[in-house]
Coordinates of C-alpha atoms in Angstrom, one line a residue:
Chain A
V1 CA 85.1 102.3 84.8
G2 CA 86.1 100.5 81.6
T3 CA 88.2 97.7 81.1
G4 CA 89.9 98.9 77.8
E5 CA 93.8 99.5 78.6
F6 CA 93.9 103.1 78.2
E7 CA 90.9 103.6 80.5
V8 CA 92.3 101.5 83.2
V9 CA 95.3 103.5 82.9
A10 CA 93.3 106.9 83.3
W11 CA 91.8 105.2 86.6
L12 CA 95.3 104.3 87.7
R13 CA 96.3 107.8 87.5
S14 CA 93.4 109.3 89.2
R15 CA 94.3 106.3 91.8
F16 CA 97.8 106.6 91.9
P17 CA 99.3 110.2 91.8
L18 CA 102.6 109.1 91.1
V19 CA 101.6 107.4 88.2
G20 CA 101.7 109.1 84.7
D21 CA 105.0 109.4 83.3
D22 CA 107.7 106.7 81.3
A23 CA 109.2 106.8 84.9
A24 CA 108.3 108.3 88.3
V25 CA 110.3 110.6 89.8
V26 CA 110.7 110.1 93.3
G27 CA 112.2 111.7 96.2
D28 CA 115.7 113.2 95.3
G29 CA 115.7 112.3 91.6
L30 CA 115.4 108.7 91.4
L31 CA 113.5 107.4 88.4
L32 CA 111.3 104.5 89.0
A33 CA 109.9 102.4 85.9
A34 CA 108.4 99.0 85.1
D35 CA 107.6 96.7 82.4
A36 CA 106.4 93.3 81.7
I37 CA 106.6 91.1 78.6
V38 CA 104.5 87.9 77.9
Q39 CA 104.7 85.5 75.8
G40 CA 101.8 85.3 72.7
V41 CA 101.5 89.0 73.5
D42 CA 104.9 90.7 72.9
F43 CA 107.0 87.5 72.0
S44 CA 106.1 84.0 70.5
A45 CA 106.4 80.4 72.1
R46 CA 109.2 80.2 69.4
S47 CA 111.2 83.2 70.4
D48 CA 115.0 82.7 71.4
L49 CA 115.0 83.2 75.1
A50 CA 118.2 85.1 75.0
L51 CA 116.3 87.9 73.1
V52 CA 113.4 88.0 75.3
G53 CA 115.4 88.4 78.3
W54 CA 117.4 91.4 76.2
R55 CA 113.8 93.0 75.0
A56 CA 112.6 92.9 78.9
V57 CA 115.6 94.8 79.7
W58 CA 115.5 97.3 76.5
V59 CA 112.0 98.5 77.1
N60 CA 112.4 99.3 80.5
C61 CA 115.8 101.3 79.9
S62 CA 113.8 102.9 77.2
D63 CA 111.6 104.6 79.7
I64 CA 114.5 106.0 81.6
A65 CA 115.6 107.3 78.4
A66 CA 112.7 108.8 77.9
M67 CA 113.3 111.0 81.2
G68 CA 116.7 112.0 79.9
G69 CA 118.3 109.5 82.7
R70 CA 120.8 106.8 83.0
P71 CA 119.5 103.1 83.9
E72 CA 121.3 102.1 87.2
H73 CA 119.4 98.6 88.5
L74 CA 117.3 96.0 87.6
L75 CA 114.9 93.7 89.2
V76 CA 113.8 90.8 87.3
S77 CA 111.1 88.4 87.7
V78 CA 110.6 85.4 85.5
I79 CA 107.9 83.4 85.7
A80 CA 108.1 80.5 83.9
P81 CA 106.3 77.2 82.8
P82 CA 108.0 74.0 83.0
G83 CA 110.9 73.6 80.4
V84 CA 111.7 77.0 80.0
E85 CA 115.4 77.7 80.7
V86 CA 115.6 80.5 83.0
Q87 CA 119.4 80.9 82.6
A88 CA 118.9 81.4 78.9
V89 CA 116.5 84.1 79.7
M90 CA 118.7 85.9 82.2
E91 CA 122.0 85.7 80.1
G92 CA 119.8 87.8 77.5
V93 CA 118.9 90.0 80.5
G94 CA 123.0 90.2 81.7
A95 CA 123.8 91.0 78.2
A96 CA 121.2 93.8 77.9
A97 CA 122.1 95.1 81.2
S98 CA 125.7 95.4 80.4
A99 CA 124.8 97.1 77.0
H100 CA 122.6 99.8 78.7
G101 CA 125.3 100.6 81.7
C102 CA 122.9 99.1 84.3
E103 CA 123.4 96.1 86.9
V104 CA 120.9 93.5 88.0
A105 CA 120.2 93.8 91.8
G106 CA 117.3 91.2 92.6
G107 CA 114.1 89.4 91.3
D108 CA 112.1 86.6 91.5
L109 CA 111.8 83.1 90.1
S110 CA 108.2 81.7 90.0
S111 CA 106.5 78.9 88.0
T112 CA 103.3 78.9 86.1
S113 CA 100.9 76.5 84.4
G114 CA 100.7 79.6 81.8
P115 CA 102.7 81.4 79.0
L116 CA 106.5 82.9 79.9
V117 CA 106.6 86.2 81.8
V118 CA 109.5 88.7 82.2
S119 CA 108.3 91.5 84.6
V120 CA 111.5 94.0 85.1
A121 CA 111.4 96.9 87.2
V122 CA 114.6 99.5 86.6
T123 CA 115.8 102.5 88.3
G124 CA 117.7 105.7 87.3
S125 CA 119.2 108.8 87.6
C126 CA 119.5 111.8 86.0
D127 CA 121.9 114.7 86.2
G128 CA 119.6 117.3 85.8
Q129 CA 115.7 117.9 85.8
P130 CA 113.9 114.8 84.0
V131 CA 111.9 115.6 81.1
L132 CA 108.1 115.0 81.7
R133 CA 105.2 114.7 79.1
S134 CA 103.3 117.6 80.3
G135 CA 105.8 120.5 79.1
A136 CA 105.0 121.2 75.7
R137 CA 103.9 124.6 74.5
P138 CA 102.4 125.7 71.4
G139 CA 105.4 126.6 69.0
D140 CA 107.4 123.7 70.3
G141 CA 109.0 121.8 67.1
V142 CA 108.6 117.9 67.6
F143 CA 111.2 115.6 67.2
V144 CA 111.8 112.1 66.6
T145 CA 115.2 110.2 67.3
G146 CA 114.7 108.0 63.9
P147 CA 112.6 106.5 61.1
L148 CA 109.5 104.9 62.7
G149 CA 107.5 101.8 61.5
G150 CA 110.4 99.4 61.4
A151 CA 109.2 96.8 64.2
A152 CA 105.7 96.7 62.4
A153 CA 107.2 96.2 59.0
S154 CA 109.5 93.2 60.5
G155 CA 106.3 91.5 62.4
Y156 CA 107.4 92.5 65.5
A157 CA 110.5 90.3 65.4
L158 CA 112.8 90.2 68.4
S159 CA 116.1 92.1 68.1
R160 CA 119.1 93.1 70.2
G161 CA 117.6 96.9 70.3
L162 CA 119.0 99.5 72.6
A163 CA 117.4 102.2 74.4
R164 CA 118.0 105.9 73.0
L165 CA 120.2 106.8 76.2
A166 CA 122.5 109.2 74.7
E167 CA 119.8 110.7 72.9
G168 CA 117.4 110.9 75.7
G169 CA 120.4 113.0 77.6
A170 CA 121.2 115.1 74.7
A171 CA 117.4 116.1 74.1
R172 CA 117.2 117.0 77.7
L173 CA 120.6 119.1 77.6
A174 CA 118.9 121.0 74.5
G175 CA 116.1 121.8 76.6
A176 CA 113.4 119.5 75.6
T177 CA 109.7 120.6 77.1
A178 CA 108.4 117.0 76.8
M179 CA 109.5 113.8 76.1
I180 CA 108.1 109.9 75.7
D181 CA 109.6 107.0 74.2
I182 CA 107.4 105.6 70.9
S183 CA 106.3 102.3 72.5
D184 CA 102.9 102.0 71.5
G185 CA 103.3 104.0 68.0
L186 CA 103.8 107.6 67.2
A187 CA 100.2 108.6 67.0
A188 CA 99.3 107.0 70.3
D189 CA 102.3 108.2 72.1
L190 CA 102.4 111.9 70.5
G191 CA 98.9 111.7 71.8
H192 CA 100.0 111.2 75.6
V193 CA 102.3 114.0 75.1
L194 CA 99.3 116.2 73.9
D195 CA 96.9 115.0 76.8
A196 CA 99.4 115.7 79.4
S197 CA 100.4 119.3 78.3
G198 CA 96.7 120.3 76.8
V199 CA 98.0 121.2 73.4
G200 CA 97.5 120.2 69.7
V201 CA 99.8 119.3 66.8
I202 CA 100.6 119.9 63.2
L203 CA 102.4 116.9 61.5
D204 CA 104.5 117.9 58.8
D205 CA 106.6 114.6 57.5
V206 CA 107.0 111.4 59.6
P207 CA 110.1 109.6 58.6
V208 CA 109.1 106.0 57.6
A209 CA 111.8 103.4 58.3
D210 CA 113.0 101.4 55.2
G211 CA 110.2 98.3 54.2
A212 CA 107.4 100.3 56.3
T213 CA 104.5 101.8 55.4
L214 CA 103.1 105.2 56.7
E215 CA 100.6 103.3 58.7
D216 CA 103.4 101.4 60.2
A217 CA 105.1 104.7 60.9
L218 CA 102.1 106.2 62.8
G219 CA 100.2 103.1 64.4
G220 CA 102.9 100.4 64.7
G221 CA 104.6 100.1 68.1
D222 CA 107.8 98.5 69.6
D223 CA 110.0 101.1 67.5
Y224 CA 111.4 102.2 70.9
E225 CA 112.6 106.0 69.4
L226 CA 112.1 108.9 71.4
L227 CA 109.8 111.6 70.7
F228 CA 110.3 115.2 72.5
T229 CA 109.6 118.7 71.8
L230 CA 111.7 121.7 71.7
P231 CA 111.1 125.4 72.2
S232 CA 111.5 126.8 68.6
G233 CA 114.8 128.6 67.9
V234 CA 116.5 125.9 69.9
D235 CA 118.9 123.7 67.9
A236 CA 117.7 120.4 68.3
P237 CA 120.7 117.8 68.7
A238 CA 122.2 116.0 66.0
D239 CA 120.6 113.1 64.0
S240 CA 117.0 113.9 65.6
I241 CA 114.5 114.8 62.7
R242 CA 111.7 117.4 62.9
V243 CA 108.0 115.8 62.3
G244 CA 105.7 118.8 63.3
T245 CA 105.2 121.7 65.8
I246 CA 102.9 121.9 68.9
S247 CA 99.6 123.8 68.2
D248 CA 97.3 125.8 70.8
D249 CA 94.7 124.0 69.1
V250 CA 93.9 120.8 71.0
S251 CA 91.4 119.6 68.4
R252 CA 94.7 119.3 66.1
R253 CA 95.4 115.6 66.8
P254 CA 97.7 112.8 65.0
P255 CA 95.9 111.2 61.8
A256 CA 93.6 108.4 63.5
V257 CA 95.2 104.9 63.4
A258 CA 94.0 101.4 64.8
G259 CA 97.0 102.0 67.2
W260 CA 98.2 99.2 69.3
Q261 CA 96.9 98.4 72.9
H262 CA 97.8 94.6 73.0
R263 CA 97.9 92.2 70.6
F264 CA 96.6 88.7 71.1
T265 CA 98.4 86.4 68.9
Chain B
V1 CA 123.2 73.6 85.6
G2 CA 120.3 72.4 87.5
T3 CA 116.4 73.5 87.0
G4 CA 115.4 73.4 90.3
E5 CA 114.2 76.8 92.1
F6 CA 117.4 76.5 94.3
E7 CA 119.9 75.5 91.7
V8 CA 118.6 78.6 89.4
V9 CA 119.1 80.9 92.3
A10 CA 122.5 79.5 93.3
W11 CA 123.3 80.0 89.8
L12 CA 122.1 83.6 89.5
R13 CA 124.0 84.4 92.4
S14 CA 127.0 83.7 91.0
R15 CA 126.1 85.4 87.6
F16 CA 124.7 88.5 89.4
P17 CA 126.5 89.5 92.4
L18 CA 124.3 91.8 93.7
V19 CA 121.4 89.2 94.2
G20 CA 121.3 87.3 97.3
D21 CA 119.8 88.8 100.1
D22 CA 116.0 89.6 100.6
A23 CA 116.6 93.2 99.2
A24 CA 119.8 94.5 97.6
V25 CA 121.4 97.5 99.2
V26 CA 122.5 99.5 96.3
G27 CA 124.3 102.8 95.9
D28 CA 123.7 104.7 99.3
G29 CA 121.5 102.8 101.3
L30 CA 118.6 102.2 98.5
L31 CA 116.9 98.9 99.1
L32 CA 115.6 96.9 96.5
A33 CA 113.4 93.7 96.1
A34 CA 111.0 92.0 93.9
D35 CA 108.4 89.2 94.4
A36 CA 105.8 87.9 91.7
I37 CA 102.7 86.1 92.8
V38 CA 100.8 83.9 90.2
Q39 CA 97.3 82.3 90.0
G40 CA 97.5 78.7 90.5
V41 CA 101.0 79.0 92.7
D42 CA 100.5 81.3 95.2
F43 CA 96.5 81.9 95.0
S44 CA 93.5 80.3 93.2
A45 CA 91.6 81.4 90.4
R46 CA 88.8 82.0 93.1
S47 CA 90.9 84.1 95.0
D48 CA 89.2 87.6 96.5
L49 CA 91.3 90.0 93.7
A50 CA 91.6 92.6 96.3
L51 CA 93.3 89.9 98.9
V52 CA 95.5 89.2 95.6
G53 CA 96.7 92.7 95.3
W54 CA 97.1 92.9 99.2
R55 CA 99.6 90.0 99.4
A56 CA 101.6 91.2 96.3
V57 CA 102.5 94.5 98.6
W58 CA 102.6 92.3 101.6
V59 CA 105.5 89.9 100.6
N60 CA 107.4 92.7 99.0
C61 CA 107.4 94.6 102.3
S62 CA 108.3 91.6 103.9
D63 CA 111.7 91.6 102.0
I64 CA 112.2 95.1 103.2
A65 CA 111.3 94.2 106.8
A66 CA 114.1 91.4 106.8
M67 CA 116.5 94.0 106.0
G68 CA 115.4 96.1 108.8
G69 CA 114.4 98.9 106.6
R70 CA 111.0 100.7 105.4
P71 CA 109.3 100.4 102.0
E72 CA 109.3 103.7 100.1
H73 CA 107.8 102.9 96.8
L74 CA 106.2 100.3 94.8
L75 CA 106.0 99.4 90.9
V76 CA 103.0 97.2 90.3
S77 CA 102.9 95.3 86.6
V78 CA 99.5 93.1 86.5
I79 CA 99.4 90.6 83.7
A80 CA 96.1 89.8 83.5
P81 CA 93.3 87.3 81.5
P82 CA 90.6 88.6 79.9
G83 CA 87.7 89.2 82.5
V84 CA 90.0 90.0 85.4
E85 CA 89.0 93.4 87.1
V86 CA 92.3 94.7 87.1
Q87 CA 91.0 97.9 89.5
A88 CA 89.9 95.3 92.1
V89 CA 93.5 94.1 92.4
M90 CA 94.9 97.4 92.3
E91 CA 92.4 98.7 95.0
G92 CA 93.9 96.1 97.2
V93 CA 97.5 96.9 96.3
G94 CA 96.5 100.6 97.3
A95 CA 95.3 99.6 100.9
A96 CA 98.3 97.5 101.4
A97 CA 100.7 100.3 100.2
S98 CA 98.6 102.5 102.7
A99 CA 98.9 100.0 105.6
H100 CA 102.9 99.6 105.0
G101 CA 103.7 103.2 104.9
C102 CA 104.7 103.5 101.0
E103 CA 103.5 104.8 97.8
V104 CA 102.7 103.0 94.7
A105 CA 104.6 104.8 92.1
G106 CA 104.4 103.1 88.6
G107 CA 103.8 99.8 86.8
D108 CA 102.8 98.0 83.9
L109 CA 99.6 96.4 82.6
S110 CA 99.3 93.5 80.3
S111 CA 97.1 91.2 79.0
T112 CA 97.7 87.3 79.0
S113 CA 96.1 84.1 78.1
G114 CA 97.0 82.4 80.7
P115 CA 96.6 82.9 84.7
L116 CA 96.9 86.3 86.4
V117 CA 100.2 87.5 87.7
V118 CA 100.6 90.3 90.3
S119 CA 104.7 91.2 90.0
V120 CA 105.6 93.8 92.4
A121 CA 109.1 95.8 92.9
V122 CA 109.8 97.7 96.0
T123 CA 112.2 100.4 97.0
G124 CA 113.4 101.0 100.7
S125 CA 115.4 102.5 103.1
C126 CA 117.4 102.1 106.3
D127 CA 118.2 104.6 108.7
G128 CA 121.3 102.2 109.7
Q129 CA 123.2 99.2 108.2
P130 CA 120.6 97.0 106.5
V131 CA 121.0 93.3 108.3
L132 CA 122.2 90.7 105.7
R133 CA 121.8 86.9 105.9
S134 CA 125.6 86.5 106.0
G135 CA 126.5 87.6 109.7
A136 CA 125.2 85.0 112.3
R137 CA 128.2 83.6 114.2
P138 CA 128.8 80.9 116.7
G139 CA 126.8 81.4 119.7
D140 CA 124.6 83.8 118.8
G141 CA 120.5 83.1 119.6
V142 CA 118.1 82.5 116.8
F143 CA 114.9 84.4 117.0
V144 CA 111.5 84.7 115.2
T145 CA 108.9 87.2 115.7
G146 CA 105.7 85.0 116.1
P147 CA 104.5 81.3 115.9
L148 CA 105.0 79.6 112.6
G149 CA 102.7 77.2 110.8
G150 CA 99.6 79.5 110.5
A151 CA 99.8 79.8 106.8
A152 CA 99.9 76.2 106.2
A153 CA 97.4 74.9 108.7
S154 CA 95.0 77.7 107.1
G155 CA 95.5 76.0 103.6
Y156 CA 97.3 79.1 102.3
A157 CA 94.2 81.3 102.4
L158 CA 94.8 85.1 101.9
S159 CA 94.9 87.7 104.5
R160 CA 95.6 91.1 104.9
G161 CA 98.8 90.3 106.9
L162 CA 101.2 93.0 107.4
A163 CA 105.2 92.7 107.3
R164 CA 107.2 92.8 110.3
L165 CA 108.3 96.3 109.8
A166 CA 108.5 97.3 113.2
E167 CA 110.0 94.0 114.3
G168 CA 112.5 94.2 111.8
G169 CA 113.7 97.5 112.7
A170 CA 113.9 96.7 116.5
A171 CA 115.8 93.7 115.4
R172 CA 118.3 95.6 113.5
L173 CA 118.8 98.5 116.3
A174 CA 119.4 95.8 118.9
G175 CA 122.3 94.6 117.0
A176 CA 120.8 91.5 114.8
T177 CA 123.8 89.9 113.2
A178 CA 121.7 88.2 110.2
M179 CA 117.8 88.2 109.4
I180 CA 115.5 86.6 106.9
D181 CA 111.8 86.7 106.5
I182 CA 110.3 83.4 106.5
S183 CA 108.7 82.8 103.4
D184 CA 109.2 79.2 102.5
G185 CA 109.4 77.5 106.0
L186 CA 111.8 78.1 109.0
A187 CA 114.0 75.0 108.1
A188 CA 114.5 76.4 104.4
D189 CA 115.0 80.1 105.4
L190 CA 117.1 79.3 108.4
G191 CA 119.2 76.9 106.0
H192 CA 119.6 79.9 103.7
V193 CA 121.1 82.2 106.4
L194 CA 123.2 78.9 107.8
D195 CA 124.5 78.8 104.2
A196 CA 125.4 82.4 103.7
S197 CA 126.9 82.8 107.4
G198 CA 129.0 79.5 107.0
V199 CA 127.6 78.4 110.3
G200 CA 125.2 75.5 111.7
V201 CA 122.3 75.9 114.4
I202 CA 121.3 74.0 117.3
L203 CA 117.2 74.5 117.4
D204 CA 115.6 74.2 121.0
D205 CA 112.1 74.8 120.7
V206 CA 109.9 76.1 117.5
P207 CA 106.8 78.1 118.2
V208 CA 103.6 76.6 116.5
A209 CA 100.6 78.4 115.6
D210 CA 97.5 77.7 116.7
G211 CA 96.0 74.6 114.6
A212 CA 99.1 74.1 113.2
T213 CA 101.4 71.0 113.7
L214 CA 105.6 71.2 113.9
E215 CA 105.7 70.0 110.3
D216 CA 103.4 73.1 109.4
A217 CA 106.2 75.4 111.4
L218 CA 109.4 74.1 110.2
G219 CA 108.2 73.3 106.6
G220 CA 105.3 75.5 105.8
G221 CA 105.8 78.9 104.2
D222 CA 104.0 82.1 103.9
D223 CA 104.1 83.0 107.4
Y224 CA 106.3 86.4 106.8
E225 CA 107.4 86.4 110.2
L226 CA 111.0 87.2 110.4
L227 CA 114.0 85.2 111.7
F228 CA 116.9 86.7 113.1
T229 CA 120.2 86.1 115.2
L230 CA 121.4 87.9 118.1
P231 CA 124.8 88.1 119.7
S232 CA 124.6 86.4 123.3
G233 CA 124.1 88.5 126.2
V234 CA 122.1 91.1 123.9
D235 CA 118.6 91.9 125.0
A236 CA 116.0 90.6 122.3
P237 CA 113.2 92.9 121.4
A238 CA 109.9 92.5 123.1
D239 CA 107.6 89.5 121.9
S240 CA 110.6 88.0 119.9
I241 CA 110.9 83.9 120.4
R242 CA 114.2 82.4 120.8
V243 CA 114.2 79.1 118.9
G244 CA 118.1 77.9 119.2
T245 CA 121.4 79.4 118.8
I246 CA 123.9 79.5 115.9
S247 CA 126.5 76.6 116.1
D248 CA 130.2 76.6 114.8
D249 CA 129.5 73.1 113.4
V250 CA 128.2 73.5 109.8
S251 CA 126.8 70.0 109.9
R252 CA 124.2 71.2 112.4
R253 CA 121.1 72.0 110.0
P254 CA 117.5 72.3 110.9
P255 CA 115.7 68.9 110.9
A256 CA 114.7 67.8 107.2
V257 CA 111.1 68.5 106.1
A258 CA 109.7 68.4 102.8
G259 CA 109.8 72.2 102.3
W260 CA 108.4 74.4 100.0
Q261 CA 109.6 75.6 96.6
H262 CA 106.5 76.1 94.6
R263 CA 103.6 74.3 94.6
F264 CA 101.6 73.7 91.6
T265 CA 97.7 73.3 92.3

């Protein structure tokens, strides 16, 4: 077994069948997801602690948005070295929870000799059927919810971003066949949809954020826009941007870019 | 606001009203809890990685046991420095999940320049009303599910322990008025029940594990036995051990011991 992140994830999916989408769908429509952010990887030692807390909530809510669901409860574990003001982190968590319409239900505090870690789990619900990564079909249009590459162009500066909850719900109601949030870059995340659906893609035109390059848009992560596919002839929700078409030729892949697994800074 | 762990927890409970019990009870009887374990705090750099994964699941399932519930799904985030074999951790997680009757539904992998962190969240269910910390009443008997201090006496060696799920369910069915798992030591955790219930306690006789001292039993954490209270006249489940009686005198507290917030090793 390889030790690259994607290889380990592939092993995890074979070992734990519920793992694979942005959030797991369990029992009667409960959505479950978790994401941890780590100092030195996702933010720096100089980052504003409230923005760190906000970001930990945002990225988790984005996983629920990518299913077409709504976040409900958060569990927040803060693993902090001496001197880190945990309350500042948790004020950011609380503000982001309110902004996303969910509530902190519990968590854990622990000390560490290492970098700050904020590990969040989220529960969510969905009025209808959650949208998986695996339903894209040849001929479907491929859409994103906004221009890409802005986070990379900003040097991955932390901000008070909001998960695309309304957009994810609208895509689900419009009949989206597959959906994912763009956390690792368009090329990588669209690649996950293609792999899960057993299809290829023909990209037309990728919307590039102000100040960003096409490479940022294809390879830069952390934008947390959504990507979804819709059958041809279906009206896309307002403000969504068409970027291409699903192909039955699995050899048609997004352009190769350096991608983004994890930065070590 | 103070920076000691218990002071921060008190602040969190005032800021986030759902926080407070071993697990939060949300919506229609869904139980939610999270606990992270950290290298250098909860285990050492030489610890067996499968036992680390097992322990992360065990302590989370123990929080569900302390409500009288059953664990259902786990979200497992592994934040690992280079060279740590994540699969070994996850094999321990998977084995412990099977042993506790629950399933891994998702999680996250992240890299770190610091110590290994395994952060788990757990969902659970409960056939009846979950048992909180706040229901202990004067005259109730105080019981534990086994002898205490064994983990401290062993030097907190990792083991393949099992959360007291059957015992927690039996205590709930017997009519337990309050329950908690003993993670920080009898004195500290019984203290949490007294605080939440607004009562005191008269301790009689504390069962001490083989090789342990009374101080280990009162102050040593990590045993993950359960403590619960039962109205007088109610038959306690088989194998539970009576350790005292709840008093209306809130000044009656467990003996002061050094306690255990977090070790730095």
